[in-house]
Coordinates of C-alpha atoms in Angstrom, one line a residue:
Chain A
M1 CA 29.7 6.8 20.5
K2 CA 29.9 4.1 17.8
D3 CA 31.3 4.8 14.4
S4 CA 28.6 2.9 12.7
F5 CA 25.2 1.4 13.6
K6 CA 23.7 -1.7 12.1
I7 CA 19.9 -2.3 11.7
L8 CA 18.6 -5.6 10.5
S9 CA 15.3 -5.5 8.7
P10 CA 13.9 -9.0 8.4
C11 CA 11.1 -8.5 5.9
G12 CA 8.9 -5.9 4.3
I13 CA 5.8 -6.7 6.4
L14 CA 5.8 -8.5 9.7
G15 CA 4.2 -11.9 8.9
Y16 CA 5.3 -12.1 5.3
G17 CA 8.1 -14.4 6.4
F18 CA 11.8 -14.6 5.8
P19 CA 14.3 -17.5 5.4
D20 CA 15.9 -18.7 8.7
E21 CA 19.3 -18.8 7.1
S22 CA 19.1 -15.1 6.0
F23 CA 18.0 -14.0 9.5
E24 CA 20.7 -16.2 11.3
R25 CA 23.3 -14.8 9.0
G26 CA 22.1 -11.3 9.8
L27 CA 22.3 -12.0 13.6
E28 CA 25.9 -13.3 13.1
M29 CA 26.8 -9.9 11.7
H30 CA 26.0 -8.4 15.1
P31 CA 23.3 -5.9 14.3
D32 CA 22.6 -3.1 16.9
A33 CA 18.8 -3.3 16.4
I34 CA 16.1 -5.3 14.7
V35 CA 13.4 -3.1 13.2
V36 CA 10.4 -4.3 11.2
D37 CA 7.5 -2.6 9.5
A38 CA 4.2 -4.3 9.9
G39 CA 2.0 -1.7 8.2
S40 CA 0.4 -0.9 4.9
T41 CA -2.8 0.7 3.5
D42 CA -2.2 -1.2 0.2
A43 CA -4.9 -3.8 0.9
G44 CA -7.6 -1.2 1.1
P45 CA -9.7 0.3 3.8
H46 CA -11.1 -2.9 5.2
K47 CA -8.3 -3.7 7.6
L48 CA -8.5 -0.4 9.3
G49 CA -12.3 -0.1 9.2
A50 CA -13.1 -3.7 10.3
G51 CA -10.2 -3.8 12.8
V52 CA -8.5 -6.9 11.4
A53 CA -4.9 -7.7 10.5
I54 CA -3.2 -7.9 7.1
V55 CA -1.5 -11.2 7.9
S56 CA -2.7 -14.3 9.8
R57 CA -2.0 -14.7 13.5
L58 CA 0.0 -17.9 12.7
A59 CA 2.3 -16.0 10.3
C60 CA 2.7 -13.0 12.6
K61 CA 3.6 -15.2 15.5
K62 CA 6.1 -17.2 13.5
D63 CA 8.0 -14.1 12.5
L64 CA 7.6 -12.3 15.8
R65 CA 9.0 -15.2 17.8
R66 CA 12.2 -15.3 15.7
L67 CA 12.7 -11.5 16.0
I68 CA 12.1 -11.4 19.7
L69 CA 14.3 -14.4 20.4
G70 CA 17.0 -13.1 18.1
G71 CA 17.0 -9.6 19.7
W72 CA 16.9 -11.1 23.2
K73 CA 19.9 -13.3 22.5
L74 CA 22.0 -10.4 21.3
G75 CA 20.6 -8.0 23.9
I76 CA 19.5 -5.5 21.2
P77 CA 16.2 -3.6 20.8
V78 CA 13.4 -4.9 18.6
I79 CA 11.0 -2.3 17.2
I80 CA 7.8 -3.0 15.4
G81 CA 6.2 -0.2 13.3
S82 CA 2.5 0.0 12.5
A83 CA 1.6 -3.1 14.6
G84 CA -1.2 -5.3 13.3
G85 CA -1.1 -3.6 9.9
S86 CA -3.2 -0.6 10.4
G87 CA -1.7 0.4 13.8
G88 CA -4.9 1.2 15.6
R89 CA -5.7 0.2 19.2
V90 CA -7.3 -3.1 18.1
H91 CA -4.4 -3.9 15.8
V92 CA -1.8 -3.2 18.5
E93 CA -3.7 -5.3 21.0
W94 CA -3.9 -8.2 18.6
T95 CA -0.1 -7.9 18.3
L96 CA 0.3 -7.7 22.1
S97 CA -1.8 -10.8 22.6
I98 CA 0.7 -12.7 20.3
I99 CA 3.7 -11.2 22.1
D100 CA 2.2 -12.3 25.5
E101 CA 2.0 -15.9 24.2
I102 CA 5.6 -15.8 23.1
V103 CA 6.8 -14.3 26.4
K104 CA 5.0 -17.1 28.3
E105 CA 6.1 -19.9 26.0
D106 CA 9.8 -18.8 25.8
H107 CA 10.1 -17.4 29.4
L108 CA 10.9 -13.9 28.4
E109 CA 9.1 -12.2 31.4
K110 CA 12.1 -10.0 32.1
M111 CA 12.0 -8.4 28.7
K112 CA 10.9 -4.8 29.1
Q113 CA 8.2 -3.7 26.6
A114 CA 6.9 -0.3 25.6
I115 CA 3.9 0.6 23.4
V116 CA 3.5 3.8 21.4
W117 CA -0.2 4.3 20.7
A118 CA -1.3 6.1 17.5
D119 CA -5.1 6.5 17.9
I120 CA -6.3 10.1 17.4
P121 CA -9.4 11.1 19.4
K122 CA -12.2 12.5 17.1
D123 CA -12.8 15.4 19.4
A124 CA -9.2 16.6 18.8
I125 CA -9.6 16.2 15.1
K126 CA -12.8 18.3 15.2
E127 CA -11.1 21.0 17.2
S128 CA -8.3 21.1 14.6
M129 CA -10.9 21.1 11.8
G130 CA -12.4 24.2 13.4
K131 CA -9.1 25.9 13.2
G132 CA -8.6 25.0 9.6
E133 CA -5.7 22.7 10.5
V134 CA -7.0 19.5 8.8
V135 CA -6.4 19.4 5.0
P136 CA -7.0 16.7 2.5
L137 CA -3.9 14.9 1.2
G138 CA -4.6 15.1 -2.5
T139 CA -6.8 17.0 -4.9
N140 CA -9.3 14.1 -5.1
V141 CA -9.6 13.4 -1.4
P142 CA -13.2 14.2 -0.3
P143 CA -13.4 17.0 2.3
L144 CA -13.7 15.8 5.9
T145 CA -17.0 16.8 7.6
E146 CA -18.0 16.1 11.2
Q147 CA -20.6 13.6 9.9
V148 CA -18.0 11.7 7.9
L149 CA -15.7 11.7 11.0
D150 CA -18.5 10.4 13.2
E151 CA -19.1 7.5 10.7
T152 CA -15.5 6.6 10.7
T153 CA -14.6 3.5 12.8
A154 CA -11.4 4.8 14.2
V155 CA -8.7 7.2 13.2
V156 CA -5.0 6.6 13.4
A157 CA -2.1 8.8 12.5
Q158 CA 1.4 8.1 11.3
M159 CA 4.0 9.0 14.0
G160 CA 7.4 10.5 13.4
I161 CA 10.5 9.6 15.3
E162 CA 9.8 11.7 18.4
P163 CA 7.5 9.4 20.3
I164 CA 9.6 6.4 19.4
L165 CA 12.6 8.2 20.9
E166 CA 10.6 8.7 24.0
A167 CA 9.9 4.9 24.1
L168 CA 13.6 4.1 23.6
D169 CA 14.4 6.4 26.5
T170 CA 12.4 4.0 28.8
G171 CA 15.0 1.4 28.1
A172 CA 12.5 -1.0 26.6
Q173 CA 13.9 -3.9 24.6
L174 CA 10.7 -4.5 22.6
I175 CA 8.9 -1.4 21.3
I176 CA 5.5 -1.9 19.7
C177 CA 4.4 1.1 17.7
G178 CA 0.9 1.8 16.5
R179 CA 0.6 3.5 13.1
A180 CA 4.0 4.9 12.1
Y181 CA 5.4 6.6 9.0
D182 CA 7.1 3.5 7.6
P183 CA 10.7 4.7 7.9
S184 CA 10.2 6.3 11.4
P185 CA 11.1 3.3 13.6
F186 CA 14.3 2.8 11.7
A187 CA 15.1 6.5 11.7
A188 CA 14.4 6.8 15.4
I189 CA 16.9 4.3 16.5
G190 CA 19.6 5.8 14.2
V191 CA 19.0 9.3 15.6
K192 CA 18.9 7.9 19.2
N193 CA 22.4 6.6 18.6
G194 CA 23.7 9.9 17.3
F195 CA 23.5 9.4 13.5
P196 CA 22.2 12.1 11.2
L197 CA 18.4 12.5 10.7
A198 CA 18.6 12.6 6.9
L199 CA 20.6 9.4 6.6
S200 CA 18.6 7.6 9.3
Y201 CA 15.3 8.4 7.5
H202 CA 16.6 7.6 4.0
M203 CA 18.0 4.3 5.2
G204 CA 14.7 3.6 6.9
K205 CA 12.9 4.2 3.6
V206 CA 15.1 1.6 1.9
L207 CA 15.0 -1.0 4.8
E208 CA 11.2 -0.8 5.5
C209 CA 10.6 -3.0 2.4
G210 CA 13.0 -5.7 3.4
A211 CA 15.0 -6.9 0.5
L212 CA 12.8 -5.3 -2.2
C213 CA 15.7 -3.0 -3.3
C214 CA 17.7 -6.1 -4.3
D215 CA 17.9 -8.1 -7.5
P216 CA 15.9 -10.2 -7.4
G217 CA 13.8 -8.1 -5.1
T218 CA 11.4 -9.4 -2.4
T219 CA 9.7 -8.2 0.7
K220 CA 10.2 -11.7 2.1
D221 CA 13.9 -11.6 2.9
C222 CA 16.4 -9.7 5.2
M223 CA 18.3 -6.5 4.6
M224 CA 21.0 -4.9 6.6
G225 CA 21.6 -1.2 6.9
E226 CA 24.7 0.4 8.3
L227 CA 24.7 4.0 9.3
Y228 CA 27.9 6.1 9.3
K229 CA 28.3 9.8 9.9
D230 CA 28.4 10.8 6.2
H231 CA 26.7 7.9 4.4
Y232 CA 24.9 4.6 4.9
D233 CA 25.4 1.2 3.4
V234 CA 22.7 -1.4 2.6
Y235 CA 23.1 -5.1 1.7
P236 CA 21.1 -8.3 1.7
T237 CA 22.1 -11.0 4.2
N238 CA 21.1 -13.6 1.7
K239 CA 24.1 -14.4 -0.6
E240 CA 21.7 -15.3 -3.4
R241 CA 20.6 -11.6 -3.7
K242 CA 22.6 -8.7 -5.0
C243 CA 22.0 -5.0 -4.8
S244 CA 23.4 -2.3 -7.1
P245 CA 23.4 1.5 -7.2
V246 CA 20.6 1.3 -9.8
S247 CA 18.5 -1.1 -7.8
V248 CA 18.8 0.9 -4.6
A249 CA 18.3 4.3 -6.4
A250 CA 15.3 2.8 -8.2
H251 CA 13.7 1.7 -4.9
T252 CA 13.2 5.4 -3.9
F253 CA 10.5 5.4 -6.7
Y254 CA 8.5 2.6 -5.0
E255 CA 4.8 3.5 -4.1
K256 CA 5.5 7.2 -3.6
D257 CA 4.1 10.0 -5.6
H258 CA 7.5 11.7 -6.2
P259 CA 10.8 10.0 -6.9
Y260 CA 13.0 12.2 -4.7
L261 CA 10.9 14.4 -2.5
L262 CA 9.4 12.4 0.3
H263 CA 7.1 14.0 2.9
G264 CA 6.9 12.6 6.4
P265 CA 5.8 13.7 9.8
G266 CA 7.5 17.1 10.3
I267 CA 10.1 16.5 7.5
V268 CA 10.7 16.6 3.8
Q269 CA 13.4 14.3 2.5
D270 CA 15.2 15.5 -0.6
L271 CA 17.1 12.7 -2.3
S272 CA 17.8 14.6 -5.5
Q273 CA 21.5 15.0 -4.7
C274 CA 22.1 11.4 -3.6
T275 CA 24.9 9.4 -5.0
F276 CA 24.8 5.6 -5.0
K277 CA 28.1 3.7 -5.1
A278 CA 28.8 0.0 -5.4
V279 CA 31.1 -1.3 -2.7
N280 CA 30.8 -4.8 -4.2
D281 CA 28.1 -6.7 -6.1
H282 CA 25.8 -6.9 -3.1
R283 CA 26.6 -3.8 -1.1
V284 CA 25.8 -0.1 -1.9
S285 CA 26.9 3.1 -0.2
V286 CA 24.5 6.1 -0.3
Y287 CA 25.7 9.7 0.1
G288 CA 24.0 13.0 0.0
S289 CA 20.6 12.4 1.5
K290 CA 19.1 15.7 2.7
I291 CA 16.3 16.5 5.0
E292 CA 14.5 19.7 5.9
P293 CA 11.9 20.4 8.6
S294 CA 8.5 20.9 6.9
D295 CA 6.5 24.1 7.2
G296 CA 4.7 23.2 10.5
Y297 CA 4.5 19.7 11.9
W298 CA 1.7 17.8 10.2
I299 CA 0.7 14.2 10.9
K300 CA -1.1 12.0 8.3
L301 CA -4.5 10.8 9.5
E302 CA -6.1 7.6 8.2
G303 CA -9.6 6.4 8.8
A304 CA -12.2 4.2 7.2
R305 CA -16.0 4.1 7.4
L306 CA -18.5 1.5 6.5
K307 CA -19.9 2.2 3.0
A308 CA -22.2 -0.7 2.1
Y309 CA -22.7 -4.5 2.2
R310 CA -21.9 -6.6 -0.8
T311 CA -23.2 -9.8 -2.4
F312 CA -21.5 -11.0 -5.6
V313 CA -21.6 -13.7 -8.3
I314 CA -18.9 -15.1 -10.6
A315 CA -19.9 -16.7 -13.8
G316 CA -18.6 -17.5 -17.3
V317 CA -20.0 -16.7 -20.7
R318 CA -18.9 -18.7 -23.8
D319 CA -21.8 -17.9 -26.2
P320 CA -20.4 -15.6 -28.9
L321 CA -23.9 -14.1 -29.6
L322 CA -24.0 -12.9 -26.0
I323 CA -20.4 -11.8 -25.8
A324 CA -21.0 -9.6 -28.8
K325 CA -23.6 -7.6 -26.9
I326 CA -22.8 -8.3 -23.3
G327 CA -22.7 -4.7 -22.2
E328 CA -26.1 -4.0 -23.7
V329 CA -27.6 -7.2 -22.1
E330 CA -26.2 -6.3 -18.7
S331 CA -27.8 -2.9 -18.8
L332 CA -31.1 -4.4 -19.8
V333 CA -30.8 -7.0 -17.0
K334 CA -30.1 -4.2 -14.6
Q335 CA -33.1 -2.2 -15.7
S336 CA -35.3 -5.3 -15.4
V337 CA -34.2 -5.8 -11.8
E338 CA -34.7 -2.2 -10.9
K339 CA -38.2 -2.5 -12.2
Q340 CA -38.8 -5.7 -10.3
Y341 CA -38.0 -3.8 -7.1
E342 CA -39.7 -0.5 -8.0
E343 CA -40.9 -0.2 -4.4
I344 CA -37.3 0.0 -3.1
D345 CA -35.5 3.4 -3.3
K346 CA -32.8 3.1 -5.9
D347 CA -30.4 5.0 -3.6
L348 CA -30.4 2.0 -1.3
Y349 CA -28.5 -0.3 -3.6
K350 CA -26.2 -0.3 -6.6
I351 CA -25.6 -2.9 -9.3
S352 CA -22.4 -3.3 -11.1
F353 CA -20.8 -5.7 -13.7
I354 CA -17.1 -6.5 -14.3
N355 CA -16.4 -8.3 -17.6
Y356 CA -13.0 -10.0 -17.3
G357 CA -11.6 -10.6 -20.8
I358 CA -13.0 -7.4 -22.1
N359 CA -12.2 -4.5 -19.7
G360 CA -12.2 -6.2 -16.3
V361 CA -9.0 -4.6 -14.9
M362 CA -9.2 -1.1 -16.4
G363 CA -12.9 -0.5 -16.9
D364 CA -13.5 2.7 -18.9
L365 CA -9.8 3.3 -19.1
E366 CA -9.2 0.2 -21.2
P367 CA -8.0 1.3 -24.7
L368 CA -8.4 -2.1 -26.4
K369 CA -11.8 -3.0 -27.8
D370 CA -11.2 -6.6 -29.1
L371 CA -13.7 -9.3 -28.0
P372 CA -12.5 -12.6 -26.6
H373 CA -14.2 -16.0 -27.1
E374 CA -14.9 -16.3 -23.4
V375 CA -15.8 -13.7 -20.7
G376 CA -15.6 -13.9 -16.9
V377 CA -18.5 -11.9 -15.5
L378 CA -18.5 -10.7 -12.0
F379 CA -21.6 -9.0 -10.9
E380 CA -22.3 -7.4 -7.6
V381 CA -24.8 -5.6 -5.6
V382 CA -23.8 -3.2 -2.8
A383 CA -26.6 -2.1 -0.5
K384 CA -27.4 -0.5 2.8
S385 CA -27.9 -4.0 4.4
Q386 CA -26.6 -7.5 3.6
E387 CA -30.2 -8.7 3.3
L388 CA -31.0 -6.2 0.6
A389 CA -27.8 -6.8 -1.2
S390 CA -28.4 -10.6 -1.3
A391 CA -32.1 -10.2 -2.3
I392 CA -31.3 -7.9 -5.2
C393 CA -28.3 -10.0 -6.3
A394 CA -30.4 -13.2 -6.3
S395 CA -32.8 -11.5 -8.7
L396 CA -30.0 -10.1 -10.8
R397 CA -28.5 -13.6 -11.1
S398 CA -31.8 -15.3 -12.1
T399 CA -32.7 -12.5 -14.5
F400 CA -29.3 -12.5 -16.2
M401 CA -29.3 -16.3 -16.4
H402 CA -32.6 -16.4 -18.3
Y403 CA -32.7 -13.1 -20.0
G404 CA -34.1 -13.4 -23.5
Y405 CA -32.0 -10.9 -25.3
E406 CA -32.7 -10.2 -29.0
G407 CA -31.1 -12.8 -31.3
R408 CA -30.6 -15.4 -28.5
K409 CA -30.3 -19.0 -29.6
A410 CA -29.3 -20.6 -26.3
T411 CA -32.6 -20.4 -24.6
A412 CA -31.7 -22.7 -21.7
G413 CA -29.3 -20.3 -19.9
N414 CA -26.8 -17.5 -20.3
L415 CA -24.3 -18.1 -17.5
A416 CA -21.9 -20.9 -16.5
F417 CA -21.6 -20.8 -12.7
P418 CA -18.5 -22.5 -11.2
F419 CA -20.1 -22.8 -7.8
A420 CA -23.3 -23.8 -6.2
P421 CA -24.6 -21.8 -4.5
S422 CA -23.6 -19.1 -6.9
D423 CA -24.2 -16.0 -4.7
V424 CA -21.5 -15.0 -2.2
E425 CA -22.2 -12.8 0.7
F426 CA -19.1 -10.6 1.0
G427 CA -20.0 -8.6 4.1
K428 CA -19.0 -5.1 4.8
V429 CA -17.4 -2.8 2.3
F430 CA -15.4 0.1 3.7
E431 CA -13.9 3.3 2.2
F432 CA -11.0 5.5 3.2
S433 CA -13.0 8.4 4.7
V434 CA -10.0 10.2 6.3
Y435 CA -6.8 10.7 4.4
H436 CA -5.8 14.1 5.7
L437 CA -3.0 16.0 7.3
M438 CA -3.4 17.5 10.7
K439 CA -1.2 20.2 12.2
V440 CA 0.1 19.5 15.7
S441 CA 2.1 21.6 18.1
D442 CA 3.8 18.7 19.8
P443 CA 5.0 15.7 17.7
C444 CA 4.4 13.4 20.7
S445 CA 1.1 14.7 22.0
F446 CA -1.1 12.1 20.2
F447 CA 1.3 9.2 20.6
P448 CA 1.4 8.3 24.3
V449 CA 4.1 5.9 25.4
E450 CA 3.1 3.1 27.8
V451 CA 5.6 0.8 29.5
R452 CA 4.2 -2.6 30.0
K453 CA 4.6 -4.4 33.2
Chain B
M1 CA 10.1 3.5 -33.4
T2 CA 10.5 1.2 -30.4
R3 CA 7.8 0.3 -27.8
L4 CA 8.5 1.8 -24.4
V5 CA 8.2 -1.7 -22.8
D6 CA 11.1 -2.9 -25.0
L7 CA 13.4 -0.2 -23.7
A8 CA 12.5 -0.3 -20.0
K9 CA 13.9 -2.6 -17.4
V10 CA 10.9 -2.0 -15.1
L11 CA 7.5 -0.7 -16.1
R12 CA 4.9 -0.9 -13.4
S13 CA 1.9 0.6 -11.6
K14 CA 1.2 0.8 -7.9
N15 CA -0.8 2.6 -5.4
S16 CA 0.7 5.8 -4.0
G17 CA -1.7 6.0 -1.0
P18 CA -5.3 5.1 -1.5
F19 CA -6.2 8.0 -3.8
Q20 CA -3.5 7.9 -6.4
I21 CA -1.8 5.5 -8.8
T22 CA 1.8 5.9 -9.8
L23 CA 3.5 4.6 -12.9
D24 CA 7.2 3.9 -12.9
V25 CA 9.4 3.4 -15.9
L26 CA 13.0 2.4 -15.0
F27 CA 16.0 1.8 -17.2
D28 CA 19.3 -0.1 -16.8
D29 CA 21.0 1.8 -19.6
R30 CA 21.6 5.5 -19.6
A31 CA 21.4 5.8 -23.4
K32 CA 17.9 4.2 -23.4
Y33 CA 16.8 6.5 -20.5
E34 CA 18.1 9.6 -22.2
R35 CA 16.4 8.5 -25.5
V36 CA 13.1 8.3 -23.8
K37 CA 13.5 11.4 -21.7
N38 CA 14.6 13.5 -24.7
S39 CA 11.9 12.1 -27.0
G40 CA 9.3 14.1 -25.2
I41 CA 6.7 11.3 -25.6
I42 CA 5.9 11.2 -21.9
T43 CA 3.9 14.3 -21.1
K44 CA 0.7 15.1 -19.3
E45 CA -1.1 15.3 -22.7
T46 CA 0.1 11.8 -23.9
V47 CA -0.6 10.1 -20.6
A48 CA -4.0 11.8 -20.3
K49 CA -4.9 10.5 -23.8
A50 CA -3.8 7.0 -23.2
Y51 CA -5.5 6.7 -19.8
H52 CA -8.7 8.7 -20.6
L53 CA -7.8 11.2 -17.9
G54 CA -8.2 14.9 -17.6
L55 CA -4.9 16.9 -17.4
D56 CA -5.8 17.9 -13.8
D57 CA -6.0 14.2 -12.9
I58 CA -2.3 13.9 -13.5
T59 CA -0.5 15.3 -10.5
G60 CA 3.1 14.8 -11.5
I61 CA 5.5 13.6 -14.1
V62 CA 9.1 13.6 -12.9
F63 CA 12.3 12.3 -14.5
F64 CA 15.0 11.3 -12.0
D65 CA 18.4 11.0 -13.6
P66 CA 20.3 9.3 -10.8
A67 CA 17.8 6.4 -10.8
M68 CA 17.3 6.5 -14.6
G69 CA 13.6 6.6 -14.3
V70 CA 10.4 8.5 -14.7
K71 CA 7.4 8.6 -12.4
I72 CA 3.9 9.5 -13.4
T73 CA 1.3 10.0 -10.7
Y74 CA -2.5 10.4 -11.3
N75 CA -5.6 10.5 -9.3
R76 CA -7.8 7.5 -9.0
K77 CA -11.4 7.8 -10.0
I78 CA -12.4 5.5 -7.1
S79 CA -10.2 5.2 -4.0
S80 CA -8.6 1.9 -3.3
G81 CA -10.7 -1.0 -2.1
T82 CA -14.1 0.7 -1.9
C83 CA -17.3 0.0 -3.9
F84 CA -16.6 -0.4 -7.7
D85 CA -12.8 -0.2 -7.5
R86 CA -11.2 -2.7 -9.9
D87 CA -7.6 -2.8 -8.7
V88 CA -7.1 -2.4 -5.0
Y89 CA -3.3 -2.3 -5.2
G90 CA -3.2 -0.5 -8.5
A91 CA -0.7 -3.1 -9.7
Q92 CA -2.2 -3.7 -13.2
Q93 CA -2.7 -0.3 -14.7
H94 CA 0.6 -0.1 -16.6
A95 CA -0.3 -1.8 -19.8
P96 CA -1.3 1.2 -21.9
L97 CA 2.1 2.9 -21.1
M98 CA 3.9 -0.2 -22.5
E99 CA 2.7 0.6 -25.9
F100 CA 4.1 4.2 -26.1
L101 CA 6.3 4.5 -29.2
V102 CA 9.7 6.0 -28.8
P103 CA 11.4 7.5 -31.8

């Protein structure tokens, strides 16, 4: 068995890109595996609900080709986590179609591939719900009902290391995982090669964001991780970046609800006793990562459902008389439109205004009350159908444009539209309808491994 | 009194899953970190006041000495990216925290 094991993480999200020089330099250091995370829920529920990717096909192919050719040249495995962004069947198939093009164009037919699917059948979820083994992940997550589940497009779950270990056992050189806990693909290959679970998971947590733990930090550059028996090292392959004990320690804060207790599938990482030591100005050693099995093996379910259709308008207001009472005018405009459509049930649509320059970003949470000389107004209508959203929004726009509020001097129009036409049909709006933990008896049962021909 | 933003190296907000936002304040100087930690100005009460939240909306405030940072996590009123959300990534919710005054 090797004394150390090197994993090259090219970037924080497959398709975000990375410099050729950094990647080549990484390959020259002879990594034992290339692992990349492709997933995120950051961009909202639309990707999962609508079955689309986070990155463009062009960007994904450009990155994938370099990873696959690099791995093939060195004879090392390449693992992709949360393929296609959300990691559902449609997202994995999108990734596979790109891989098939690369295989054909670069004559890689001999490369063995395995897929780990992460789609959870609704019947299985309902069965678990009946046993009380599906719980919301957070105090403000709405309860899951059978109706909500039926309305949900598709449900994925974040896999742990176990199904990925199974895929590695097939001898595949390219492993395409559906939705995975971000560190899992990194942790799996470390564990497969005999390194401790705690270090493998913690190193995976750092590497899955690419070079984000560096100074300057970015998801668009390469990071190397080296596992040892009692610690791990991380360092950027780009000489322009540095990483320090503080920058690596601080990274454990990133987009998690707790700085040192991290919950994953079947595990809880405890990083409270970690020590971070500088080896030099671009390399850090980490000791003391701990891990415990969680109380029961729970997988995180994610699902999105269609909520409404949206039509919106962006306009500017420069008139100080209007700016002084813009909230009041907006509410009068809204009332007027609701009256114009009295025959339509008010539950079928909703009108909303965002006033950039006043409280556009924070809404009711905005503590400052100063008024600017100019306001960007975004108004939208969300409704049960696109047709209804657009009809109401058109009336909202014309009513707002010409509304004769008290004290008005500018009787020709209230809004400056940057575009013609002014109304934009956005399409479907989704919401996260499933964000729950589900108890499983076997960590592999919902994540079947399929070897591709 | 010094503004928190003037003592911090990093002061940011970000999604922690679709239903929560997490605020991180990180320092590059142990004395500054200890000053803020010991001042007691970051509590559920002060954060709730600055962000117009109920105390129950704040699910955690944790100081982590090895990383010289504090993390504050609170529930979103509207989950990320659905109707009437204003900040899908939650990346611009940190400004009120910048203005906290540290004795």
